[in-house]
Coordinates of C-alpha atoms in Angstrom, one line a residue:
Chain A
M668 CA 0.0 0.0 0.0
P669 CA 1.5 3.4 -0.9
R670 CA 2.5 5.6 1.9
R671 CA 1.2 9.2 1.7
V672 CA 3.7 11.7 0.7
T673 CA 3.3 15.3 1.2
L674 CA 4.0 17.3 -2.0
R675 CA 5.0 20.9 -1.8
R676 CA 4.5 23.2 -4.8
P677 CA 7.8 24.6 -5.9
S678 CA 7.9 28.3 -5.4
T679 CA 9.6 29.0 -8.7
L680 CA 8.8 26.8 -11.6
P681 CA 11.3 27.4 -14.4
R682 CA 8.9 26.5 -17.2
S683 CA 5.6 25.1 -18.0
C684 CA 6.9 21.6 -18.7
W685 CA 8.9 19.6 -16.2
R686 CA 11.1 16.7 -15.6
V687 CA 11.0 14.8 -12.4
F688 CA 13.9 12.8 -11.1
P689 CA 13.1 10.4 -8.3
N690 CA 16.6 9.9 -7.1
W691 CA 17.1 6.7 -5.3
Q692 CA 19.6 6.6 -2.6
M693 CA 20.0 4.9 0.7
P694 CA 19.3 7.1 3.8
E695 CA 22.9 7.0 5.0
T696 CA 24.1 8.7 1.8
S697 CA 21.7 11.6 2.1
K698 CA 23.4 14.8 1.4
R699 CA 20.7 16.7 -0.3
P700 CA 21.0 20.4 -0.7
A701 CA 18.0 22.4 0.3
S702 CA 17.7 23.6 -3.2
S703 CA 16.9 20.2 -4.5
R704 CA 13.9 19.7 -2.4
V705 CA 11.5 21.0 -5.0
S706 CA 8.4 18.8 -5.4
P707 CA 7.3 17.3 -8.6
V708 CA 4.5 19.1 -10.4
S709 CA 4.6 17.9 -14.0
G710 CA 2.0 18.5 -16.5
Y711 CA 1.0 14.9 -16.3
G712 CA 1.8 14.1 -12.7
G713 CA 4.6 11.8 -13.8
G714 CA 6.8 12.4 -10.7
P715 CA 4.2 11.5 -8.1
A716 CA 3.2 8.4 -10.2
V717 CA 6.8 7.2 -10.2
E718 CA 7.2 7.7 -6.5
A719 CA 3.8 6.0 -5.7
W720 CA 4.9 3.0 -7.8
L721 CA 8.3 2.8 -6.0
R722 CA 6.6 3.0 -2.6
R723 CA 4.4 0.1 -3.6
A724 CA 7.1 -2.1 -5.2
V725 CA 10.2 -1.6 -3.2
L726 CA 10.6 -3.0 0.3
S727 CA 14.1 -1.7 1.2
P728 CA 14.2 1.8 2.7
F729 CA 15.0 4.4 0.2
E730 CA 15.0 8.1 -0.2
V731 CA 13.3 9.9 -3.1
M732 CA 14.7 13.2 -4.2
R733 CA 12.9 14.9 -7.0
R734 CA 14.0 17.7 -9.3
T735 CA 12.0 19.7 -11.7
I736 CA 14.1 21.0 -14.5
P737 CA 13.4 22.8 -17.8
D738 CA 13.5 20.9 -21.1
G739 CA 16.6 20.6 -23.1
L740 CA 19.7 18.5 -23.5
E741 CA 21.9 20.5 -21.1
P742 CA 19.5 20.7 -18.1
V743 CA 18.8 16.9 -18.3
R744 CA 22.6 16.1 -18.7
D745 CA 23.6 18.4 -15.9
A746 CA 20.9 17.1 -13.6
I747 CA 21.9 13.5 -14.1
I748 CA 25.6 14.3 -13.6
D749 CA 24.9 16.1 -10.4
L750 CA 22.5 13.5 -9.1
A751 CA 24.9 10.7 -9.9
D752 CA 28.2 12.2 -9.0
R753 CA 27.4 14.5 -6.1
Q754 CA 24.2 13.2 -4.7
R755 CA 25.3 9.5 -5.3
A756 CA 21.9 8.4 -6.7
D757 CA 21.6 4.7 -7.3
L758 CA 18.8 5.1 -9.7
I759 CA 17.6 8.1 -11.7
L760 CA 14.2 7.8 -13.2
T761 CA 13.3 10.6 -15.6
T762 CA 9.8 11.3 -16.8
G763 CA 8.8 12.9 -20.0
G764 CA 10.7 14.6 -22.7
T765 CA 11.2 11.5 -24.8
G766 CA 8.9 12.2 -27.7
P767 CA 9.7 13.5 -31.2
S768 CA 8.9 17.2 -30.6
A769 CA 11.6 19.8 -30.7
R770 CA 11.7 20.3 -26.9
D771 CA 11.9 16.6 -26.2
L772 CA 15.6 16.0 -25.5
T773 CA 15.7 13.8 -22.4
P774 CA 17.2 10.8 -24.3
E775 CA 20.0 13.1 -25.7
G776 CA 20.7 14.4 -22.3
T777 CA 20.8 11.0 -20.9
G778 CA 23.1 9.8 -23.6
A779 CA 25.4 12.7 -22.9
A780 CA 25.6 11.9 -19.2
T781 CA 26.1 8.1 -19.4
D782 CA 29.0 5.9 -20.5
K783 CA 27.0 2.9 -21.3
Q784 CA 23.7 2.5 -23.2
L785 CA 21.3 -0.3 -22.3
P786 CA 19.1 -0.5 -25.5
G787 CA 17.0 -3.3 -24.0
F788 CA 15.2 -1.0 -21.6
G789 CA 13.9 1.2 -24.4
E790 CA 13.0 -1.7 -26.6
L791 CA 11.0 -3.4 -23.9
M792 CA 9.2 -0.2 -22.7
R793 CA 8.3 0.6 -26.3
R794 CA 7.1 -2.9 -26.9
S795 CA 5.0 -3.0 -23.7
S796 CA 3.5 0.4 -24.4
L797 CA 2.7 -0.6 -27.9
E798 CA 0.1 -3.0 -26.5
Q799 CA -1.6 0.0 -25.2
V800 CA -1.2 2.7 -27.9
P801 CA 0.2 2.6 -31.5
T802 CA 2.1 5.8 -30.9
A803 CA 4.4 4.1 -28.5
I804 CA 7.0 3.8 -31.2
L805 CA 7.3 7.6 -31.1
S806 CA 9.0 7.3 -27.6
R807 CA 12.8 7.5 -27.7
Q808 CA 13.2 6.3 -24.2
T809 CA 16.6 4.8 -23.4
A810 CA 18.6 3.8 -20.4
G811 CA 22.3 4.2 -19.4
I812 CA 24.9 3.8 -16.7
R813 CA 27.0 6.5 -15.3
A814 CA 29.5 4.8 -13.0
R815 CA 27.4 3.4 -10.2
T816 CA 24.1 5.1 -11.2
L817 CA 21.5 3.6 -13.5
V818 CA 19.4 6.1 -15.4
V819 CA 16.1 5.1 -17.0
N820 CA 13.9 7.3 -19.0
L821 CA 10.1 6.9 -18.4
P822 CA 7.3 8.5 -20.3
G823 CA 5.4 11.5 -18.9
R824 CA 1.9 10.0 -18.4
P825 CA 1.1 8.1 -15.2
S826 CA -0.6 5.3 -17.0
S827 CA 2.4 4.8 -19.3
I828 CA 4.8 5.1 -16.4
D829 CA 3.1 2.1 -14.7
V830 CA 3.3 0.0 -17.8
C831 CA 7.0 0.8 -18.3
L832 CA 8.0 0.3 -14.7
A833 CA 6.2 -3.0 -14.6
A834 CA 8.0 -4.1 -17.7
V835 CA 11.6 -3.2 -16.8
F836 CA 11.8 -3.1 -13.0
P837 CA 12.3 -6.9 -12.7
A838 CA 15.8 -6.4 -14.1
I839 CA 16.7 -3.3 -12.0
P840 CA 17.7 -4.8 -8.7
Y841 CA 20.2 -7.2 -10.4
C842 CA 21.5 -4.3 -12.6
L843 CA 22.1 -2.2 -9.6
E844 CA 24.2 -5.0 -8.1
L845 CA 26.2 -5.4 -11.2
I846 CA 27.2 -1.8 -11.2
D847 CA 28.0 -1.8 -7.5
A848 CA 25.0 0.3 -6.6
A849 CA 22.7 -0.3 -3.7
R850 CA 21.1 -3.8 -3.1
I851 CA 17.3 -3.4 -3.0
D852 CA 14.5 -5.8 -2.3
V853 CA 11.1 -5.6 -4.0
D854 CA 7.7 -7.0 -3.2
P855 CA 7.5 -10.2 -5.3
A856 CA 3.7 -9.7 -5.5
I857 CA 4.3 -6.5 -7.6
V858 CA 7.7 -7.1 -9.2
A859 CA 9.0 -10.5 -10.2
S860 CA 12.6 -9.5 -9.6
Y861 CA 15.2 -11.9 -10.7
R862 CA 18.8 -12.6 -10.0
P863 CA 20.6 -15.2 -12.2
G864 CA 22.5 -17.9 -10.6
Chain B
M671 CA -9.2 2.5 -54.3
P672 CA -5.8 3.7 -55.6
R673 CA -5.8 6.4 -58.2
R674 CA -3.9 5.7 -61.4
V675 CA -0.5 7.4 -61.5
T676 CA 1.4 7.8 -64.7
L677 CA 4.9 6.8 -64.3
R678 CA 7.6 8.0 -66.6
R679 CA 10.9 6.1 -67.0
P680 CA 13.8 8.4 -66.3
S681 CA 15.9 9.0 -69.3
T682 CA 19.2 8.9 -67.4
L683 CA 19.4 6.3 -64.7
P684 CA 22.5 7.0 -62.6
R685 CA 23.2 3.5 -61.4
S686 CA 21.8 0.1 -61.3
C687 CA 20.2 0.4 -57.9
W688 CA 17.8 3.1 -56.9
R689 CA 16.2 4.9 -54.0
V690 CA 12.7 6.3 -54.3
F691 CA 11.6 9.1 -52.1
P692 CA 7.9 9.7 -52.0
N693 CA 7.9 13.2 -50.7
W694 CA 4.8 14.2 -49.0
Q695 CA 3.9 17.8 -49.2
M696 CA 0.7 19.8 -49.4
P697 CA -0.2 21.2 -52.9
E698 CA 0.1 24.8 -51.9
T699 CA 3.8 24.4 -51.0
S700 CA 4.7 22.8 -54.3
K701 CA 7.8 24.3 -55.6
R702 CA 9.3 21.4 -57.3
P703 CA 12.2 21.9 -59.8
A704 CA 11.9 20.1 -63.1
S705 CA 14.8 18.0 -62.2
S706 CA 13.0 16.3 -59.3
R707 CA 10.3 14.9 -61.5
V708 CA 11.9 11.6 -62.2
S709 CA 9.7 8.7 -61.8
P710 CA 10.5 5.8 -59.6
V711 CA 11.9 2.7 -61.2
S712 CA 13.5 0.7 -58.5
G713 CA 14.7 -2.8 -59.0
Y714 CA 11.8 -4.1 -56.9
G715 CA 9.2 -1.5 -57.7
G716 CA 9.4 0.0 -54.3
G717 CA 8.5 3.5 -55.2
P718 CA 5.2 2.6 -56.9
A719 CA 4.3 0.3 -54.0
V720 CA 4.8 3.1 -51.5
E721 CA 2.8 5.5 -53.5
A722 CA 0.0 3.0 -54.1
W723 CA -0.2 2.3 -50.4
L724 CA -0.3 6.0 -49.6
R725 CA -3.2 6.6 -52.1
R726 CA -5.2 3.8 -50.5
A727 CA -4.6 4.8 -46.9
V728 CA -4.5 8.6 -46.8
L729 CA -7.6 10.6 -47.2
S730 CA -6.0 14.1 -47.0
P731 CA -4.9 15.7 -50.3
F732 CA -1.2 15.3 -50.8
E733 CA 1.4 15.5 -53.4
V734 CA 3.9 12.8 -54.1
M735 CA 7.4 13.7 -55.4
R736 CA 9.7 10.9 -56.1
R737 CA 13.4 10.9 -56.5
T738 CA 15.7 8.2 -57.8
I739 CA 19.2 8.5 -56.5
P740 CA 22.3 6.4 -56.5
D741 CA 23.4 4.3 -53.5
G742 CA 25.6 5.9 -50.9
L743 CA 25.6 7.9 -47.7
E744 CA 26.0 11.2 -49.4
P745 CA 23.4 10.9 -52.0
V746 CA 20.8 9.8 -49.4
R747 CA 21.8 12.5 -47.0
D748 CA 21.8 15.3 -49.5
A749 CA 18.4 14.2 -51.0
I750 CA 16.9 14.2 -47.5
I751 CA 18.3 17.6 -46.7
D752 CA 17.0 19.0 -50.0
L753 CA 13.6 17.4 -49.8
A754 CA 13.2 18.6 -46.1
D755 CA 14.7 22.1 -46.2
R756 CA 14.0 23.2 -49.7
Q757 CA 11.0 21.2 -50.9
R758 CA 9.4 21.3 -47.4
A759 CA 8.4 17.7 -47.4
D760 CA 6.4 16.6 -44.4
L761 CA 7.3 13.0 -44.8
I762 CA 10.1 11.3 -46.6
L763 CA 9.8 7.6 -47.2
T764 CA 12.9 5.9 -48.5
T765 CA 12.9 2.5 -50.0
G766 CA 15.8 0.1 -50.2
G767 CA 19.4 0.4 -49.2
T768 CA 18.9 -0.8 -45.6
G769 CA 20.6 -4.2 -45.8
P770 CA 24.0 -5.4 -44.8
S771 CA 25.8 -5.2 -48.1
A772 CA 28.5 -2.7 -48.9
R773 CA 26.3 -0.4 -51.0
D774 CA 23.5 -0.3 -48.5
L775 CA 24.0 3.0 -46.7
T776 CA 20.5 4.5 -46.5
P777 CA 20.4 4.3 -42.7
E778 CA 23.7 6.0 -42.5
G779 CA 22.5 8.8 -44.9
T780 CA 19.3 9.1 -42.9
G781 CA 21.3 9.5 -39.6
A782 CA 23.5 12.1 -41.1
A783 CA 20.5 14.2 -42.2
T784 CA 18.4 13.9 -39.1
D785 CA 18.7 15.5 -35.7
K786 CA 16.6 13.0 -33.7
Q787 CA 16.5 9.2 -34.0
L788 CA 13.3 7.3 -33.5
P789 CA 14.4 3.7 -32.8
G790 CA 10.9 2.4 -32.3
F791 CA 10.2 2.6 -36.0
G792 CA 13.1 0.3 -36.9
E793 CA 12.3 -2.1 -34.0
L794 CA 8.7 -2.4 -34.9
M795 CA 9.3 -2.8 -38.7
R796 CA 11.9 -5.6 -38.1
R797 CA 9.6 -7.3 -35.6
S798 CA 6.7 -7.2 -38.0
S799 CA 8.8 -8.3 -41.0
L800 CA 10.3 -11.1 -38.8
E801 CA 6.8 -12.8 -38.8
Q802 CA 7.3 -13.1 -42.7
V803 CA 11.0 -13.8 -43.0
P804 CA 13.8 -14.7 -40.6
T805 CA 16.2 -12.5 -42.5
A806 CA 14.3 -9.4 -41.3
I807 CA 16.9 -8.8 -38.6
L808 CA 19.3 -7.9 -41.4
S809 CA 17.4 -4.8 -42.1
R810 CA 18.9 -1.7 -40.6
Q811 CA 15.9 0.5 -41.2
T812 CA 15.6 3.5 -38.9
A813 CA 13.6 6.7 -38.7
G814 CA 14.5 10.3 -37.8
I815 CA 13.4 13.8 -37.7
R816 CA 14.9 16.8 -39.5
A817 CA 13.2 19.9 -38.1
R818 CA 9.6 19.5 -39.4
T819 CA 10.2 16.5 -41.6
L820 CA 9.8 12.8 -40.6
V821 CA 12.0 10.4 -42.4
V822 CA 11.3 6.7 -42.4
N823 CA 13.3 4.0 -44.1
L824 CA 11.3 1.3 -45.8
P825 CA 12.5 -1.9 -47.4
G826 CA 12.9 -2.3 -51.1
R827 CA 10.4 -5.1 -51.8
P828 CA 6.8 -4.2 -52.3
S829 CA 5.5 -7.0 -50.1
S830 CA 7.9 -5.9 -47.2
I831 CA 6.9 -2.3 -47.7
D832 CA 3.3 -3.1 -47.2
V833 CA 4.1 -4.9 -44.0
C834 CA 6.2 -2.1 -42.7
L835 CA 3.8 0.7 -43.6
A836 CA 0.9 -1.2 -41.9
A837 CA 3.0 -1.5 -38.8
V838 CA 4.2 2.0 -38.3
F839 CA 1.8 4.3 -40.1
P840 CA -0.7 4.4 -37.2
A841 CA 1.8 6.5 -35.3
I842 CA 2.8 8.8 -38.2
P843 CA -0.2 11.3 -38.3
Y844 CA 0.4 12.1 -34.5
C845 CA 4.1 12.3 -35.1
L846 CA 3.7 14.8 -37.9
E847 CA 1.6 16.9 -35.5
L848 CA 4.1 16.8 -32.8
I849 CA 6.8 18.2 -35.0
D850 CA 4.5 20.8 -36.5
A851 CA 4.3 19.2 -39.9
A852 CA 1.0 18.7 -41.8
R853 CA -2.1 17.3 -40.3
I854 CA -3.2 14.3 -42.3
D855 CA -6.3 12.1 -42.1
V856 CA -6.2 8.4 -42.9
D857 CA -8.8 5.8 -43.8
P858 CA -9.6 4.0 -40.6
A859 CA -10.4 0.9 -42.5
I860 CA -6.7 0.7 -43.5
V861 CA -4.8 2.5 -40.8
A862 CA -5.9 2.5 -37.2
S863 CA -4.4 6.0 -36.6
Y864 CA -4.3 7.2 -33.1
R865 CA -3.9 10.5 -31.4
P866 CA -3.5 10.4 -27.6
G867 CA -5.7 12.5 -25.3
Chain C
M114 CA 25.4 -35.0 -32.7
P115 CA 28.7 -33.0 -32.8
R116 CA 31.4 -34.2 -35.1
R117 CA 34.8 -34.5 -33.7
V118 CA 37.1 -31.9 -35.3
T119 CA 40.8 -31.4 -34.8
L120 CA 41.6 -27.8 -34.2
R121 CA 44.7 -26.4 -35.9
R122 CA 46.6 -23.3 -35.1
P123 CA 45.8 -20.6 -37.7
S124 CA 49.3 -20.5 -39.2
T125 CA 48.2 -21.7 -42.6
L126 CA 44.5 -21.2 -43.3
P127 CA 43.1 -22.5 -46.4
R128 CA 41.2 -19.8 -48.2
S129 CA 38.4 -22.1 -49.3
C130 CA 37.4 -23.0 -45.8
W131 CA 34.7 -21.2 -44.0
R132 CA 36.3 -19.7 -40.9
V133 CA 34.4 -19.0 -37.8
F134 CA 36.0 -17.5 -34.8
P135 CA 34.1 -18.0 -31.6
N136 CA 35.8 -15.4 -29.5
W137 CA 35.1 -15.5 -25.8
Q138 CA 36.1 -13.6 -22.8
M139 CA 36.1 -14.8 -19.3
P140 CA 35.8 -12.2 -16.5
E141 CA 37.6 -14.5 -14.1
T142 CA 40.7 -14.5 -16.2
S143 CA 40.6 -10.9 -17.2
K144 CA 44.2 -10.3 -16.2
R145 CA 45.6 -12.6 -18.9
P146 CA 47.6 -11.0 -21.7
A147 CA 46.0 -11.0 -25.1
S148 CA 48.8 -13.2 -26.4
S149 CA 48.0 -16.1 -24.2
R150 CA 46.5 -19.0 -26.2
V151 CA 45.1 -20.8 -23.2
S152 CA 42.7 -23.7 -23.6
P153 CA 39.1 -22.7 -24.3
V154 CA 37.5 -23.2 -20.9
S155 CA 35.7 -20.1 -19.8
G156 CA 34.0 -19.7 -16.4
Y157 CA 30.7 -20.3 -18.1
G158 CA 31.9 -22.6 -20.9
G159 CA 30.7 -20.1 -23.5
G160 CA 33.3 -20.9 -26.1
P161 CA 32.8 -24.7 -26.1
A162 CA 29.0 -24.1 -26.2
V163 CA 29.3 -22.0 -29.3
E164 CA 31.5 -24.5 -31.0
A165 CA 29.3 -27.4 -30.1
W166 CA 26.3 -25.6 -31.4
L167 CA 28.0 -24.8 -34.7
R168 CA 29.1 -28.4 -35.2
R169 CA 25.5 -29.5 -34.7
A170 CA 24.0 -26.9 -37.0
V171 CA 26.4 -26.2 -39.8
L172 CA 26.9 -28.8 -42.6
S173 CA 29.6 -27.0 -44.6
P174 CA 33.2 -27.7 -43.6
F175 CA 34.6 -25.0 -41.5
E176 CA 37.4 -24.2 -39.2
V177 CA 37.1 -22.9 -35.7
M178 CA 39.7 -20.7 -34.1
R179 CA 39.3 -19.6 -30.6
R180 CA 40.9 -16.7 -28.8
T181 CA 40.7 -15.8 -25.1
I182 CA 41.2 -12.2 -24.5
P183 CA 40.9 -9.9 -21.5
D184 CA 38.0 -7.6 -20.9
G185 CA 38.0 -4.1 -22.3
L186 CA 37.2 -2.1 -25.4
E187 CA 40.7 -2.3 -27.0
P188 CA 41.3 -6.0 -26.6
V189 CA 38.0 -6.8 -28.2
R190 CA 38.4 -4.2 -30.9
D191 CA 41.9 -5.3 -31.8
A192 CA 41.0 -9.0 -31.8
I193 CA 38.1 -8.4 -34.2
I194 CA 40.3 -6.4 -36.5
D195 CA 43.0 -9.0 -36.5
L196 CA 40.5 -11.9 -37.0
A197 CA 38.7 -10.1 -39.7
D198 CA 41.5 -8.5 -41.7
R199 CA 44.4 -10.8 -41.2
Q200 CA 42.8 -14.2 -40.4
R201 CA 39.9 -13.5 -42.9
A202 CA 37.3 -14.8 -40.6
D203 CA 33.8 -15.0 -42.1
L204 CA 32.0 -14.9 -38.8
I205 CA 33.2 -13.8 -35.4
L206 CA 31.1 -14.9 -32.5
T207 CA 32.0 -13.3 -29.2
T208 CA 30.8 -14.6 -25.9
G209 CA 30.4 -12.6 -22.7
G210 CA 31.2 -9.0 -21.9
T211 CA 27.8 -7.6 -22.9
G212 CA 26.4 -6.8 -19.5
P213 CA 26.2 -3.5 -17.6
S214 CA 29.1 -3.9 -15.3
A215 CA 32.2 -1.8 -15.7
R216 CA 34.3 -4.5 -17.3
D217 CA 31.7 -5.4 -19.9
L218 CA 32.9 -3.7 -23.0
T219 CA 32.4 -6.2 -25.7
P220 CA 29.7 -4.2 -27.5
E221 CA 31.9 -1.0 -27.4
G222 CA 34.8 -3.0 -28.8
T223 CA 32.5 -4.4 -31.5
G224 CA 31.2 -1.0 -32.4
A225 CA 34.8 0.3 -32.7
A226 CA 35.8 -2.5 -35.1
T227 CA 32.8 -2.6 -37.4
D228 CA 31.5 -0.2 -40.1
K229 CA 27.9 -1.1 -40.1
Q230 CA 25.7 -1.9 -37.1
L231 CA 22.9 -4.5 -37.4
P232 CA 20.5 -3.6 -34.5
G233 CA 18.1 -6.4 -35.4
F234 CA 20.4 -9.0 -34.0
G235 CA 20.6 -7.5 -30.5
E236 CA 16.9 -6.8 -30.5
L237 CA 15.9 -10.4 -31.3
M238 CA 18.5 -11.9 -29.0
R239 CA 17.2 -9.8 -26.1
R240 CA 13.6 -10.5 -27.0
S241 CA 14.2 -14.3 -27.2
S242 CA 16.2 -14.3 -24.0
L243 CA 13.5 -12.3 -22.3
E244 CA 11.3 -15.4 -22.5
Q245 CA 13.8 -17.1 -20.3
V246 CA 14.9 -14.4 -17.8
P247 CA 13.7 -10.8 -17.1
T248 CA 17.3 -9.7 -16.8
A249 CA 17.7 -10.2 -20.6
I250 CA 17.3 -6.4 -21.1
L251 CA 20.6 -5.9 -19.3
S252 CA 22.4 -7.4 -22.3
R253 CA 23.8 -4.9 -24.6
Q254 CA 24.6 -7.4 -27.4
T255 CA 24.9 -6.1 -30.9
A256 CA 26.2 -7.2 -34.3
G257 CA 28.1 -5.4 -37.0
I258 CA 30.0 -5.9 -40.2
R259 CA 33.6 -5.2 -40.9
A260 CA 34.1 -5.5 -44.7
R261 CA 33.5 -9.2 -45.3
T262 CA 33.2 -10.3 -41.7
L263 CA 30.0 -10.6 -39.7
V264 CA 30.5 -10.1 -35.9
V265 CA 27.8 -11.2 -33.5
N266 CA 28.0 -10.8 -29.7
L267 CA 26.6 -13.7 -27.8
P268 CA 26.0 -13.9 -24.0
G269 CA 28.4 -15.8 -21.8
R270 CA 26.2 -18.6 -20.4
P271 CA 25.8 -21.7 -22.5
S272 CA 22.1 -21.9 -22.0
S273 CA 21.7 -18.3 -23.2
I274 CA 24.1 -18.9 -26.1
D275 CA 21.8 -21.6 -27.4
V276 CA 18.8 -19.4 -27.2
C277 CA 20.5 -16.6 -29.0
L278 CA 22.0 -18.7 -31.7
A279 CA 18.7 -20.4 -32.4
A280 CA 17.1 -17.0 -32.7
V281 CA 19.6 -15.3 -35.1
F282 CA 21.3 -18.0 -37.0
P283 CA 18.6 -18.5 -39.5
A284 CA 19.6 -15.0 -41.0
I285 CA 23.3 -15.6 -40.9
P286 CA 23.9 -17.6 -44.1
Y287 CA 22.1 -15.1 -46.2
C288 CA 23.9 -12.3 -44.4
L289 CA 27.3 -13.8 -45.2
E290 CA 26.3 -14.0 -48.9
L291 CA 25.3 -10.3 -48.9
I292 CA 28.7 -9.2 -47.6
D293 CA 30.6 -11.5 -50.0
A294 CA 31.7 -13.9 -47.3
A295 CA 31.5 -17.7 -47.4
R296 CA 28.4 -19.6 -48.5
I297 CA 27.5 -22.0 -45.7
D298 CA 24.8 -24.7 -45.5
V299 CA 23.0 -25.6 -42.3
D300 CA 21.0 -28.5 -41.1
P301 CA 17.4 -27.6 -41.7
A302 CA 16.4 -29.8 -38.8
I303 CA 18.3 -27.3 -36.5
V304 CA 18.3 -24.0 -38.3
A305 CA 15.5 -22.9 -40.5
S306 CA 17.8 -20.9 -42.7
Y307 CA 16.3 -18.7 -45.4
R308 CA 17.4 -17.0 -48.5
P309 CA 15.0 -14.6 -50.0
G310 CA 14.1 -14.8 -53.7

């Protein structure tokens, strides 16, 4: 059952379209600056949807840090670099900005901030979403690794977020282990997590 | 029912293998130079197959401009740039040149001419074609966006073209809207087009 | 049933023979110099699994040369270049090194050594493996072409290797023909090979 989370509206919203970065890190590595405590208010409510899903599915204690940033390659790239390198996020989940329109540059920002690409994430998310809507092929979602941080692009709409998280999350705990990130446990009733061997 | 289209055989065929670019643009933006009026004569008849499919599926008035170009990265790249920037094509559909052989460089030319890649198109076309032939994985088809123009690589064989267009066309009208290209209407009996929200 | 074949060192390679180079890495032995020609026993047994599969499936005479190389982009890249250009391999099958961990750089090495990417191979191998394990999306396997040599990344575990070879091998004989490599015949009871037209 999801815990209730109090959301505060950010005092200064940079633009009318937002990215939300639930930043997964264990409590002991919490070094969040006050400025990063903005709450997610995306056009679609993507951020709260991601957080609600995580609170349902993940049993290990974790901390969610959200950021709302403007569209564009540089803001996404810089936010990922900061969250990964300075805030030591284990998992960065972006929402929105993956479509074909001019302002959608989240995949480019993700690519610029990560060393390794994981094309299987985007393939499976598109394939799963395609069972819902034929426009799923327009999504350019990807995933990548920056040192010990896994970055996964999610769509902006809550209903699509749930479909994508259900599709790829079973592989995330093992992936985090392989990159020496945090070990997490998930609710097997929600996520059929798997560790080979 | 497809309208009859008069096809003229080009007087000078540059090489033995051809690319056909049905170039979709609205009649009022027609500024085609005489040199672009070559007719499609591909080895497989890919160009006429694309055009016949479009005339069956698309209800909005549109203009088809075809180009036959030689193989190679530069010819494909330059044709796309010219069709997108100068001829203001909304949609460029290439046929052929996506295989593994040395002369097949249409995906490379497409990548060089587009700012954004849409990997979902290639994934779905390969997956759909794979139900027909196991060699579908050899196709390197992709799609990309250059400003307000969507570029989609299609295979060269008419039967494969139909499979691919049926697979990805449902997402094309919405994609054209998202990139501020033309709004088009399709025959729902042929294309289950979809616009979210 | 696998035929017994004596493996010879590649000092004098007959040009008429089809050459396949299952090339595997083993993380446990990643400190061995590239020059070491140790016996082909990886931690997972990936190399022998590849060879056993080939001997079951391929009817044409062929020669297998194995190399064990350390992890890393450069060793993989250099081994592919040497095997393709100097040893004139028709097909290079790598095993292992395709995961998300820091030492897994086989796809990067493959990309650096090949001119053309064949994304359909990775897509299909991930999709086929996904029916076995949800962590299949962590595999970054790809395939590419260097002149007349096809390079395909395979996973490291024998059970996964079999799944992947069964998925993509039907397209390999035709691919080899398209790039002017050797013509090979396969056992139709094992591989439903296909040549269009």
